[in-house]
Amino acid sequence: MTARHKKRLIHLLISIALLAIGYLVQRYPDTFSVVTTTVPAGMYGVISVEDGDTIVVDMNGTDERIRFIGVDTPETRDPRKPVQCFGRAAGDFTKQLIGNQPVRLEADPLSTNRDRYNRLLRYVYLPDNTLVQAEIIKQGYGFAYTSFPFTKSDEFRRYQSEAMQQNRGLWASCEPETNEYGGFNSNPE
């Protein structure tokens, strides 16, 4: 067989393979479909939950760390501190609450845009308009973080007071102490 005949045979086999693939894709589209997740405009896909009050989102192709405005959850990742009571539970709660849903981010006019760790400071909303920070505080997985000004501070203080009175979450399981900033810290695990 000459080189020219081999080349024609290879082209013929490639053409047959492409026709077969085309036929199979048309005949069985579900088998060959590519699943893509579309995120509605104004929403961002959550890449990871770092802890109870910090997530990473895909912001137009860039991983962006988001620190929740107005809530502080017990520490799990601060190398200067031991893991605090309810810290892991707070991270698990945030992860479960958000699940695989996209989030909407909202700045606060009284807050700075970024914190000292260069994280974006934002309110985080689920598609049904649930405010993630409010749920964390209401269920006792975090504290109202009122050391810095933000528009929802009175609302968050009210949620914290209700959680305290009803012994929800860390208020029943831990021994929170007031800190020098007028907020709370959880005790070590």
Backbone as ProteinMPNN parsed JSONL, in Angstrom:
{"seq_chain_A": "MTARHKKRLIHLLISIALLAIGYLVQRYPDTFSVVTTTVPAGMYGVISVEDGDTIVVDMNGTDERIRFIGVDTPETRDPRKPVQCFGRAAGDFTKQLIGNQPVRLEADPLSTNRDRYNRLLRYVYLPDNTLVQAEIIKQGYGFAYTSFPFTKSDEFRRYQSEAMQQNRGLWASCEPETNEYGGFNSNPE", "coords_chain_A": {"N_chain_A": [[0.855, -1.171, 0.0], [0.582, 2.161, -0.85], [1.899, 5.301, 0.329], [0.138, 7.316, -0.231], [-2.326, 5.971, -0.433], [-2.572, 5.027, 2.175], [-2.881, 7.45, 3.548], [-5.349, 8.33, 2.507], [-6.983, 6.293, 3.49], [-6.766, 6.7, 6.252], [-8.0, 9.247, 6.463], [-10.578, 8.538, 5.612], [-11.328, 6.744, 7.674], [-11.307, 8.511, 9.878], [-13.35, 10.266, 9.096], [-15.55, 8.5, 9.094], [-15.606, 7.888, 11.842], [-16.198, 10.436, 12.946], [-18.737, 10.869, 11.823], [-20.115, 8.767, 13.072], [-19.929, 9.546, 15.766], [-21.36, 11.967, 15.636], [-23.897, 10.968, 14.94], [-24.475, 9.407, 17.255], [-24.541, 11.409, 19.256], [-26.761, 12.901, 18.42], [-28.732, 10.936, 18.547], [-28.682, 10.061, 21.229], [-28.871, 12.391, 23.172], [-28.865, 13.091, 25.941], [-26.915, 11.511, 27.083], [-24.559, 12.562, 26.168], [-24.591, 15.194, 26.892], [-23.406, 18.291, 28.202], [-23.166, 19.384, 31.434], [-23.846, 22.463, 32.698], [-23.595, 25.059, 35.076], [-25.523, 27.78, 35.465], [-25.316, 31.048, 36.629], [-27.48, 33.395, 37.893], [-27.782, 36.834, 36.786], [-26.144, 39.298, 38.728], [-25.659, 37.629, 40.814], [-23.402, 35.42, 42.539], [-21.344, 32.562, 42.243], [-20.571, 30.329, 44.864], [-17.463, 29.339, 45.845], [-16.105, 28.254, 48.021], [-16.572, 27.712, 51.566], [-14.955, 29.3, 53.996], [-14.997, 29.655, 56.768], [-17.322, 30.273, 59.451], [-17.991, 32.952, 58.916], [-16.854, 33.822, 56.544], [-16.53, 33.545, 53.069], [-15.61, 32.278, 49.794], [-16.045, 33.538, 46.616], [-16.801, 33.195, 43.109], [-16.027, 35.756, 41.268], [-16.683, 36.972, 38.468], [-14.747, 35.323, 37.204], [-12.636, 35.581, 38.945], [-11.341, 34.581, 42.049], [-12.738, 35.662, 44.977], [-12.475, 36.71, 48.28], [-14.923, 36.967, 50.748], [-15.95, 38.733, 53.495], [-18.357, 38.545, 55.954], [-20.44, 41.234, 56.69], [-21.065, 42.566, 59.887], [-21.298, 40.268, 61.518], [-19.743, 37.918, 63.653], [-18.172, 34.916, 63.901], [-17.271, 32.126, 66.031], [-13.781, 31.38, 66.221], [-11.89, 29.299, 63.988], [-9.707, 29.112, 62.378], [-7.719, 30.943, 62.959], [-4.38, 31.389, 63.485], [-3.325, 32.412, 65.799], [-5.018, 31.864, 67.839], [-6.773, 29.413, 69.829], [-8.988, 26.834, 68.552], [-12.312, 27.821, 68.787], [-15.194, 27.345, 70.921], [-18.008, 26.155, 69.305], [-17.116, 26.981, 66.853], [-16.518, 25.242, 64.663], [-19.078, 24.251, 64.261], [-20.381, 26.573, 63.495], [-19.164, 27.108, 61.02], [-20.026, 24.82, 59.627], [-22.783, 25.275, 59.699], [-23.042, 27.617, 58.13], [-22.105, 26.613, 55.702], [-24.063, 24.657, 55.175], [-26.374, 26.255, 55.102], [-25.933, 27.947, 52.88], [-25.342, 26.051, 50.927], [-25.389, 24.808, 47.637], [-26.13, 27.095, 46.415], [-26.17, 30.168, 44.526], [-25.014, 33.441, 45.547], [-26.084, 36.755, 46.458], [-24.429, 39.812, 46.71], [-24.027, 42.616, 48.841], [-22.982, 45.862, 49.466], [-22.384, 48.027, 52.304], [-23.266, 51.306, 53.081], [-22.144, 52.507, 55.331], [-19.97, 51.056, 55.952], [-16.537, 50.083, 55.372], [-15.027, 49.226, 52.207], [-13.246, 47.068, 52.082], [-11.624, 44.831, 54.428], [-8.87, 44.714, 56.82], [-7.521, 42.48, 55.944], [-7.858, 42.442, 53.296], [-10.263, 41.408, 52.408], [-13.427, 41.493, 50.782], [-16.053, 43.354, 52.172], [-19.267, 42.496, 52.808], [-22.896, 42.247, 52.768], [-24.565, 39.176, 52.621], [-26.753, 37.539, 50.589], [-29.159, 34.989, 49.971], [-30.739, 33.344, 47.123], [-33.507, 33.468, 47.723], [-33.71, 35.807, 49.111], [-32.935, 35.578, 51.771], [-31.026, 36.772, 54.402], [-27.871, 35.942, 55.084], [-26.147, 36.575, 57.284], [-28.023, 37.406, 59.25], [-29.396, 35.01, 59.77], [-27.351, 33.436, 60.838], [-26.829, 34.757, 63.263], [-29.392, 34.761, 64.487], [-29.814, 32.023, 64.907], [-27.897, 31.432, 66.717], [-25.215, 30.924, 65.997], [-23.269, 32.761, 65.786], [-21.989, 36.035, 66.675], [-23.335, 39.357, 66.984], [-21.482, 41.683, 65.333], [-20.425, 44.488, 66.292], [-18.405, 46.359, 66.412], [-17.649, 48.022, 64.388], [-19.193, 50.537, 62.366], [-22.36, 49.852, 60.821], [-25.33, 49.627, 58.844], [-27.305, 47.806, 59.695], [-26.947, 47.295, 62.375], [-28.523, 47.647, 64.761], [-30.648, 45.901, 64.268], [-29.248, 43.446, 64.116], [-28.237, 43.305, 66.717], [-30.619, 42.956, 68.095], [-31.435, 40.428, 67.132], [-29.371, 38.914, 68.251], [-29.833, 39.259, 70.981], [-32.304, 37.94, 71.24], [-31.52, 35.318, 70.557], [-29.77, 34.811, 72.672], [-31.526, 34.965, 74.89], [-33.171, 32.796, 74.346], [-31.454, 30.709, 74.509], [-30.081, 29.644, 72.221], [-28.004, 27.716, 70.076], [-24.633, 28.559, 70.365], [-25.067, 29.984, 72.675], [-26.208, 28.268, 74.452], [-24.398, 26.222, 74.589], [-21.783, 27.107, 74.981], [-19.465, 29.352, 76.651], [-19.659, 32.344, 76.276], [-17.787, 35.387, 76.446], [-17.625, 38.869, 77.179], [-15.772, 41.113, 75.135], [-13.001, 43.45, 74.682], [-13.988, 45.186, 72.826], [-16.657, 45.506, 73.105], [-18.127, 43.462, 72.13], [-18.479, 39.901, 71.79], [-16.564, 36.984, 72.649], [-15.997, 33.575, 72.039], [-15.394, 30.795, 74.208], [-12.462, 28.594, 74.342], [-12.559, 25.398, 72.62]], "CA_chain_A": [[0.0, 0.0, 0.0], [1.396, 3.364, -0.962], [1.674, 6.331, 1.346], [-1.058, 8.068, -0.619], [-3.475, 5.138, -0.081], [-2.655, 5.032, 3.649], [-3.4, 8.756, 3.945], [-6.776, 8.323, 2.172], [-7.628, 5.366, 4.418], [-6.847, 7.392, 7.555], [-9.038, 10.275, 6.33], [-11.854, 7.842, 5.544], [-11.635, 6.247, 9.023], [-11.628, 9.678, 10.715], [-14.673, 10.726, 8.663], [-16.537, 7.542, 9.605], [-15.671, 8.066, 13.302], [-16.91, 11.683, 13.215], [-20.148, 10.638, 11.502], [-20.664, 7.911, 14.127], [-20.068, 10.375, 16.976], [-22.483, 12.871, 15.374], [-25.124, 10.178, 15.03], [-24.714, 9.051, 18.657], [-24.906, 12.621, 20.001], [-28.145, 13.214, 18.053], [-29.623, 9.849, 18.968], [-28.669, 9.97, 22.694], [-28.333, 13.685, 23.611], [-28.649, 13.159, 27.389], [-25.674, 10.813, 27.401], [-23.411, 13.368, 25.767], [-24.779, 16.604, 27.22], [-22.49, 18.885, 29.164], [-23.924, 20.08, 32.46], [-23.249, 23.729, 33.109], [-24.372, 25.774, 36.055], [-25.581, 29.197, 35.155], [-25.572, 31.881, 37.795], [-28.244, 34.561, 37.448], [-27.111, 38.141, 36.846], [-26.116, 39.895, 40.063], [-25.38, 36.586, 41.798], [-22.06, 34.855, 42.409], [-21.195, 31.19, 42.699], [-19.716, 30.161, 46.038], [-16.413, 28.344, 45.619], [-15.863, 27.563, 49.285], [-16.881, 28.355, 52.842], [-13.713, 29.226, 54.782], [-15.436, 29.466, 58.149], [-18.696, 30.725, 59.617], [-18.258, 34.324, 58.466], [-16.047, 34.143, 55.365], [-16.677, 32.647, 51.936], [-14.912, 32.65, 48.566], [-16.958, 33.478, 45.475], [-16.271, 33.417, 41.767], [-16.478, 37.074, 40.849], [-16.287, 37.188, 37.074], [-13.519, 34.595, 36.908], [-11.638, 35.827, 39.986], [-11.708, 34.143, 43.399], [-12.792, 36.834, 45.861], [-12.842, 36.389, 49.66], [-15.981, 37.837, 51.247], [-16.148, 38.724, 54.954], [-19.733, 38.964, 56.216], [-20.601, 42.441, 57.509], [-21.925, 42.573, 61.062], [-21.369, 39.029, 62.283], [-18.462, 37.306, 63.97], [-18.377, 33.548, 64.386], [-16.105, 31.632, 66.759], [-12.607, 31.112, 65.373], [-11.404, 27.934, 63.707], [-8.526, 29.158, 61.508], [-6.765, 31.968, 63.381], [-3.232, 30.688, 64.071], [-2.99, 33.005, 67.098], [-6.034, 31.497, 68.821], [-7.243, 28.021, 69.739], [-10.327, 26.686, 67.979], [-13.268, 28.241, 69.809], [-16.445, 26.618, 71.069], [-19.02, 26.355, 68.264], [-16.501, 27.459, 65.615], [-16.752, 24.27, 63.58], [-20.528, 24.203, 64.037], [-20.736, 27.785, 62.744], [-18.741, 26.88, 59.631], [-20.932, 23.827, 59.054], [-24.086, 25.918, 59.52], [-22.948, 28.497, 56.965], [-21.991, 25.745, 54.519], [-25.37, 24.04, 54.948], [-27.328, 27.312, 54.762], [-25.686, 28.385, 51.503], [-25.415, 24.883, 50.048], [-24.81, 25.065, 46.318], [-26.829, 28.245, 45.864], [-25.394, 31.396, 44.325], [-25.334, 34.484, 46.523], [-26.062, 38.16, 46.052], [-23.6, 40.572, 47.647], [-24.432, 44.015, 48.953], [-22.125, 46.695, 50.306], [-23.076, 48.874, 53.274], [-22.712, 52.663, 52.948], [-21.409, 52.903, 56.534], [-18.823, 50.166, 56.118], [-15.479, 50.201, 54.364], [-15.169, 48.24, 51.141], [-12.416, 45.902, 52.412], [-11.05, 44.825, 55.773], [-7.4, 44.762, 56.843], [-7.008, 41.295, 55.26], [-8.23, 42.665, 51.898], [-11.502, 40.713, 52.058], [-14.567, 42.375, 50.528], [-17.043, 43.355, 53.244], [-20.565, 42.487, 52.146], [-24.035, 41.461, 53.211], [-24.67, 38.021, 51.726], [-28.144, 37.12, 50.448], [-29.471, 33.806, 49.177], [-31.701, 33.68, 46.068], [-34.833, 33.78, 48.275], [-33.492, 37.04, 49.885], [-32.508, 35.319, 53.143], [-29.761, 37.41, 54.752], [-27.082, 34.9, 55.744], [-25.701, 37.059, 58.588], [-29.152, 37.408, 60.187], [-29.669, 33.625, 60.158], [-26.263, 32.987, 61.714], [-27.028, 35.355, 64.595], [-30.676, 34.287, 65.028], [-29.722, 30.619, 65.308], [-26.877, 31.294, 67.753], [-23.937, 30.451, 65.475], [-22.325, 33.868, 65.766], [-22.279, 37.238, 67.453], [-23.451, 40.625, 66.266], [-20.145, 42.288, 65.356], [-20.789, 45.9, 66.264], [-17.227, 47.209, 66.64], [-17.576, 48.956, 63.271], [-20.554, 50.96, 62.007], [-23.068, 49.306, 59.67], [-26.727, 50.053, 58.938], [-28.162, 46.798, 60.305], [-26.415, 46.953, 63.703], [-29.608, 47.503, 65.746], [-31.352, 44.672, 63.907], [-28.409, 42.312, 64.492], [-28.222, 43.248, 68.195], [-31.916, 42.396, 68.49], [-31.365, 38.982, 66.86], [-28.465, 38.314, 69.238], [-30.529, 39.261, 72.273], [-33.298, 36.867, 71.184], [-30.802, 34.041, 70.603], [-29.273, 34.663, 74.049], [-32.661, 34.693, 75.776], [-33.728, 31.482, 74.058], [-30.362, 29.733, 74.609], [-29.855, 28.98, 70.934], [-26.653, 27.514, 69.589], [-23.5, 28.742, 71.277], [-25.527, 30.549, 73.948], [-26.534, 27.135, 75.322], [-23.31, 25.241, 74.63], [-20.473, 27.719, 75.227], [-19.407, 30.359, 77.715], [-19.173, 33.594, 75.659], [-17.384, 36.478, 77.332], [-17.508, 40.153, 76.486], [-14.396, 41.477, 74.813], [-12.669, 44.866, 74.845], [-14.668, 45.977, 71.785], [-18.082, 45.524, 73.383], [-18.746, 42.266, 71.546], [-18.268, 38.658, 72.517], [-15.663, 35.928, 72.185], [-16.35, 32.265, 72.558], [-14.321, 30.109, 74.912], [-11.842, 27.516, 73.561], [-13.289, 24.115, 72.604]], "C_chain_A": [[0.903, 1.236, 0.0], [1.04, 4.346, 0.142], [0.4, 7.117, 1.056], [-2.322, 7.289, -0.237], [-3.664, 5.094, 1.442], [-3.284, 6.333, 4.144], [-4.909, 8.832, 3.671], [-7.548, 7.423, 3.14], [-7.796, 6.015, 5.8], [-7.934, 8.455, 7.517], [-10.433, 9.648, 6.321], [-12.265, 7.344, 6.933], [-12.007, 7.398, 9.969], [-13.019, 10.194, 10.367], [-15.77, 9.806, 9.179], [-16.704, 7.711, 11.115], [-16.447, 9.334, 13.656], [-18.399, 11.548, 12.91], [-20.811, 9.789, 12.59], [-20.886, 8.705, 15.411], [-21.246, 11.326, 16.806], [-23.818, 12.164, 15.491], [-25.461, 9.867, 16.486], [-25.142, 10.255, 19.486], [-26.346, 13.002, 19.688], [-29.113, 12.177, 18.605], [-29.764, 9.784, 20.497], [-28.129, 11.284, 23.295], [-28.062, 13.767, 25.117], [-27.34, 12.507, 27.809], [-24.458, 11.7, 27.151], [-23.547, 14.838, 26.144], [-23.766, 17.046, 28.268], [-23.338, 19.672, 30.157], [-23.17, 21.35, 32.828], [-24.179, 24.379, 34.111], [-24.349, 27.243, 35.677], [-25.963, 29.946, 36.417], [-26.319, 33.109, 37.298], [-27.441, 35.859, 37.588], [-27.219, 38.712, 38.26], [-25.829, 38.895, 41.17], [-23.986, 36.029, 41.522], [-22.051, 33.432, 42.939], [-20.228, 31.12, 43.864], [-18.741, 29.028, 45.75], [-16.165, 27.549, 46.884], [-16.342, 28.412, 50.46], [-15.638, 28.191, 53.695], [-13.995, 28.974, 56.253], [-16.835, 30.054, 58.248], [-19.005, 32.096, 59.068], [-17.436, 34.758, 57.254], [-16.258, 33.081, 54.29], [-15.788, 33.133, 50.791], [-15.915, 32.487, 47.431], [-16.185, 33.658, 44.177], [-16.862, 34.733, 41.28], [-15.905, 37.354, 39.463], [-14.93, 36.565, 36.757], [-12.406, 34.791, 37.917], [-12.168, 35.323, 41.32], [-11.626, 35.349, 44.321], [-13.262, 36.393, 47.24], [-13.831, 37.436, 50.158], [-16.103, 37.647, 52.752], [-17.529, 39.294, 55.215], [-19.754, 40.195, 57.11], [-21.484, 42.122, 58.705], [-22.064, 41.297, 61.852], [-19.952, 38.513, 62.502], [-18.754, 35.917, 64.516], [-17.124, 33.096, 65.134], [-15.004, 31.164, 65.805], [-12.325, 29.628, 65.202], [-10.07, 27.969, 62.99], [-7.483, 30.181, 61.927], [-5.582, 31.288, 64.073], [-2.837, 31.228, 65.453], [-3.927, 32.558, 68.209], [-6.363, 30.012, 68.71], [-8.61, 27.997, 69.049], [-11.327, 26.969, 69.097], [-14.538, 27.399, 69.772], [-17.45, 27.083, 70.02], [-18.434, 26.887, 66.96], [-16.753, 26.521, 64.448], [-18.235, 24.188, 63.236], [-20.982, 25.417, 63.226], [-20.347, 27.64, 61.276], [-19.655, 25.891, 58.927], [-22.311, 24.428, 58.785], [-24.085, 26.807, 58.273], [-22.897, 27.675, 55.683], [-23.343, 25.128, 54.174], [-26.389, 25.085, 54.491], [-27.169, 27.743, 53.308], [-25.829, 27.21, 50.537], [-24.733, 25.16, 48.724], [-25.499, 26.24, 45.622], [-25.863, 29.388, 45.557], [-25.817, 32.426, 45.37], [-25.309, 35.866, 45.86], [-25.298, 38.921, 47.123], [-24.038, 42.028, 47.641], [-23.491, 44.738, 49.907], [-23.0, 47.477, 51.286], [-22.454, 50.265, 53.198], [-21.918, 53.124, 54.171], [-20.122, 52.111, 56.722], [-17.756, 50.477, 55.073], [-15.686, 49.107, 53.324], [-14.421, 46.944, 51.456], [-11.928, 46.005, 53.851], [-9.528, 44.791, 55.68], [-6.749, 43.546, 56.188], [-7.36, 41.309, 53.772], [-9.448, 41.847, 51.449], [-12.576, 41.758, 51.765], [-15.543, 42.245, 51.688], [-18.418, 43.495, 52.612], [-21.632, 41.804, 52.994], [-24.172, 40.349, 52.173], [-26.119, 37.525, 51.757], [-28.246, 35.864, 49.594], [-30.494, 34.196, 48.106], [-33.104, 34.022, 46.577], [-34.811, 35.027, 49.168], [-33.225, 36.806, 51.371], [-31.155, 35.982, 53.35], [-28.971, 36.422, 55.608], [-26.652, 35.346, 57.141], [-26.819, 36.989, 59.629], [-29.438, 35.988, 60.673], [-28.597, 33.082, 61.098], [-26.485, 33.499, 63.135], [-28.306, 34.829, 65.238], [-30.57, 32.874, 65.586], [-28.614, 30.371, 66.338], [-25.558, 30.724, 67.269], [-22.888, 31.555, 65.41], [-22.848, 35.043, 66.557], [-22.507, 38.42, 66.52], [-22.108, 41.333, 66.44], [-20.303, 43.795, 65.175], [-19.621, 46.842, 66.542], [-17.069, 48.27, 65.556], [-18.997, 49.333, 62.875], [-21.087, 50.225, 60.777], [-24.562, 49.533, 59.9], [-27.634, 49.066, 59.666], [-27.745, 46.449, 61.738], [-27.516, 46.789, 64.756], [-30.385, 46.207, 65.521], [-30.551, 43.446, 64.367], [-28.304, 42.175, 66.01], [-29.511, 42.61, 68.717], [-31.932, 40.875, 68.264], [-30.493, 38.278, 67.891], [-29.143, 38.216, 70.595], [-31.563, 38.136, 72.335], [-32.628, 35.493, 71.276], [-30.279, 33.769, 72.006], [-30.409, 34.241, 74.979], [-33.225, 33.293, 75.58], [-32.671, 30.373, 74.064], [-30.159, 28.934, 73.325], [-28.364, 28.833, 70.671], [-25.592, 27.685, 70.649], [-23.914, 29.322, 72.623], [-25.908, 29.45, 74.94], [-25.327, 26.237, 75.554], [-21.956, 25.804, 75.03], [-20.566, 28.711, 76.383], [-18.864, 31.668, 77.142], [-18.853, 34.653, 76.705], [-17.313, 37.761, 76.528], [-16.033, 40.45, 76.246], [-14.204, 42.993, 74.934], [-13.351, 45.772, 73.833], [-16.174, 46.059, 72.001], [-18.847, 44.363, 72.769], [-18.471, 41.07, 72.409], [-17.185, 37.82, 71.85], [-16.149, 34.622, 72.787], [-15.143, 31.665, 73.263], [-13.691, 29.044, 74.018], [-12.684, 26.246, 73.65], [-12.944, 23.278, 73.79]], "O_chain_A": [[1.863, 1.323, 0.765], [0.006, 4.222, 0.798], [-0.318, 7.528, 1.967], [-3.29, 7.886, 0.235], [-4.793, 5.122, 1.931], [-4.118, 6.321, 5.049], [-5.663, 9.339, 4.502], [-8.652, 7.769, 3.558], [-8.845, 5.886, 6.431], [-8.721, 8.554, 8.458], [-11.357, 10.166, 6.948], [-13.42, 7.502, 7.328], [-12.929, 7.261, 10.774], [-13.791, 10.526, 11.266], [-16.805, 10.277, 9.65], [-17.828, 7.68, 11.615], [-17.269, 9.313, 14.572], [-19.233, 12.057, 13.659], [-21.944, 10.063, 12.984], [-21.916, 8.551, 16.069], [-22.049, 11.482, 17.726], [-24.763, 12.699, 16.072], [-26.604, 10.043, 16.908], [-26.022, 10.131, 20.337], [-27.087, 13.389, 20.592], [-30.196, 12.522, 19.078], [-30.845, 9.485, 21.004], [-27.039, 11.288, 23.869], [-27.122, 14.445, 25.531], [-26.728, 12.921, 28.794], [-23.448, 11.593, 27.848], [-22.707, 15.65, 25.757], [-23.333, 16.258, 29.109], [-24.134, 20.524, 29.764], [-22.003, 21.307, 33.219], [-25.4, 24.264, 34.008], [-23.289, 27.862, 35.583], [-26.833, 29.515, 37.175], [-25.853, 33.793, 36.387], [-26.534, 35.954, 38.415], [-28.266, 38.614, 38.901], [-25.762, 39.269, 42.34], [-23.462, 36.153, 40.415], [-22.674, 33.133, 43.958], [-19.186, 31.776, 43.855], [-19.144, 27.903, 45.451], [-16.03, 26.327, 46.842], [-16.494, 29.63, 50.367], [-15.293, 27.074, 54.08], [-13.316, 28.178, 56.901], [-17.469, 30.307, 57.224], [-20.165, 32.392, 58.779], [-17.338, 35.952, 56.975], [-16.176, 31.882, 54.557], [-15.278, 34.253, 50.818], [-16.553, 31.443, 47.294], [-15.077, 34.194, 44.153], [-18.039, 34.812, 40.928], [-14.809, 37.893, 39.312], [-14.076, 37.189, 36.127], [-11.329, 34.217, 37.758], [-13.31, 35.603, 41.684], [-10.576, 35.982, 44.436], [-14.319, 35.775, 47.368], [-13.607, 38.638, 50.01], [-16.332, 36.535, 53.228], [-17.848, 40.393, 54.76], [-19.146, 40.192, 58.181], [-22.528, 41.486, 58.561], [-22.874, 41.237, 62.777], [-19.081, 38.657, 61.644], [-19.5, 35.767, 65.484], [-16.037, 33.624, 64.898], [-15.274, 30.625, 64.732], [-12.492, 28.824, 66.119], [-9.356, 26.967, 62.981], [-6.437, 30.269, 61.285], [-5.752, 30.677, 65.128], [-2.098, 30.572, 66.188], [-3.677, 32.831, 69.383], [-6.248, 29.421, 67.636], [-9.297, 29.015, 68.975], [-11.214, 26.438, 70.202], [-14.904, 26.826, 68.746], [-17.7, 28.28, 69.878], [-19.189, 27.215, 66.043], [-17.157, 26.955, 63.369], [-18.605, 24.069, 62.068], [-21.862, 25.305, 62.373], [-21.117, 28.009, 60.389], [-20.02, 26.091, 57.768], [-22.934, 24.129, 57.766], [-25.011, 26.756, 57.464], [-23.563, 28.0, 54.7], [-23.723, 25.084, 53.004], [-27.182, 24.822, 53.587], [-28.157, 27.886, 52.587], [-26.38, 27.366, 49.447], [-23.621, 25.689, 48.692], [-25.457, 26.361, 44.398], [-24.857, 29.558, 46.245], [-26.865, 32.285, 45.999], [-24.625, 36.102, 44.865], [-25.504, 38.693, 48.316], [-24.371, 42.597, 46.602], [-23.24, 44.274, 51.02], [-24.214, 47.57, 51.107], [-21.23, 50.391, 53.247], [-21.101, 54.038, 54.061], [-19.286, 52.459, 57.556], [-18.042, 51.058, 54.026], [-16.445, 48.166, 53.552], [-14.897, 45.855, 51.138], [-11.828, 47.093, 54.419], [-8.966, 44.835, 54.586], [-5.552, 43.571, 55.903], [-7.182, 40.31, 53.075], [-9.641, 41.621, 50.255], [-12.628, 42.795, 52.426], [-15.827, 41.134, 52.137], [-18.705, 44.496, 51.954], [-21.346, 40.927, 53.809], [-23.924, 40.565, 50.987], [-26.639, 37.145, 52.806], [-27.512, 35.698, 48.62], [-31.063, 35.285, 48.18], [-33.819, 34.788, 45.93], [-35.769, 35.284, 49.898], [-33.284, 37.752, 52.157], [-30.235, 35.775, 52.559], [-29.369, 36.109, 56.73], [-26.776, 34.574, 58.092], [-26.589, 36.562, 60.76], [-29.695, 35.781, 61.859], [-28.902, 32.353, 62.042], [-26.34, 32.747, 64.099], [-28.301, 34.485, 66.42], [-31.165, 32.563, 66.618], [-28.415, 29.239, 66.78], [-24.842, 30.096, 68.05], [-21.746, 31.308, 65.022], [-23.98, 35.05, 67.039], [-21.955, 38.483, 65.421], [-21.656, 41.553, 67.564], [-20.312, 44.305, 64.054], [-19.836, 48.008, 66.874], [-16.429, 49.297, 65.777], [-19.915, 48.528, 63.034], [-20.357, 50.004, 59.811], [-25.002, 49.622, 61.046], [-28.658, 49.479, 60.211], [-28.151, 45.41, 62.258], [-27.442, 45.869, 65.57], [-30.733, 45.507, 66.471], [-31.117, 42.516, 64.941], [-28.283, 41.061, 66.534], [-29.487, 41.823, 69.664], [-32.397, 40.127, 69.124], [-30.823, 37.185, 68.353], [-29.033, 37.197, 71.277], [-31.688, 37.459, 73.355], [-33.109, 34.61, 71.985], [-30.334, 32.635, 72.483], [-30.277, 33.292, 75.752], [-33.703, 32.673, 76.529], [-32.95, 29.24, 73.673], [-30.077, 27.706, 73.348], [-27.57, 29.713, 71.0], [-25.634, 27.045, 71.699], [-23.193, 29.171, 73.61], [-25.925, 29.689, 76.147], [-25.232, 25.568, 76.583], [-21.061, 25.039, 75.387], [-21.617, 28.875, 77.003], [-17.747, 32.07, 77.469], [-19.55, 34.794, 77.71], [-16.983, 37.746, 75.342], [-15.167, 40.088, 77.043], [-15.145, 43.721, 75.253], [-13.302, 46.995, 73.964], [-16.89, 46.619, 71.171], [-20.072, 44.29, 72.877], [-18.255, 41.194, 73.614], [-16.931, 37.935, 70.651], [-16.649, 34.586, 73.912], [-14.001, 31.996, 72.943], [-14.306, 28.626, 73.038], [-13.421, 26.037, 74.613], [-13.464, 22.171, 73.937]]}, "name": "protein", "num_of_chains": 1, "seq": "MTARHKKRLIHLLISIALLAIGYLVQRYPDTFSVVTTTVPAGMYGVISVEDGDTIVVDMNGTDERIRFIGVDTPETRDPRKPVQCFGRAAGDFTKQLIGNQPVRLEADPLSTNRDRYNRLLRYVYLPDNTLVQAEIIKQGYGFAYTSFPFTKSDEFRRYQSEAMQQNRGLWASCEPETNEYGGFNSNPE"}
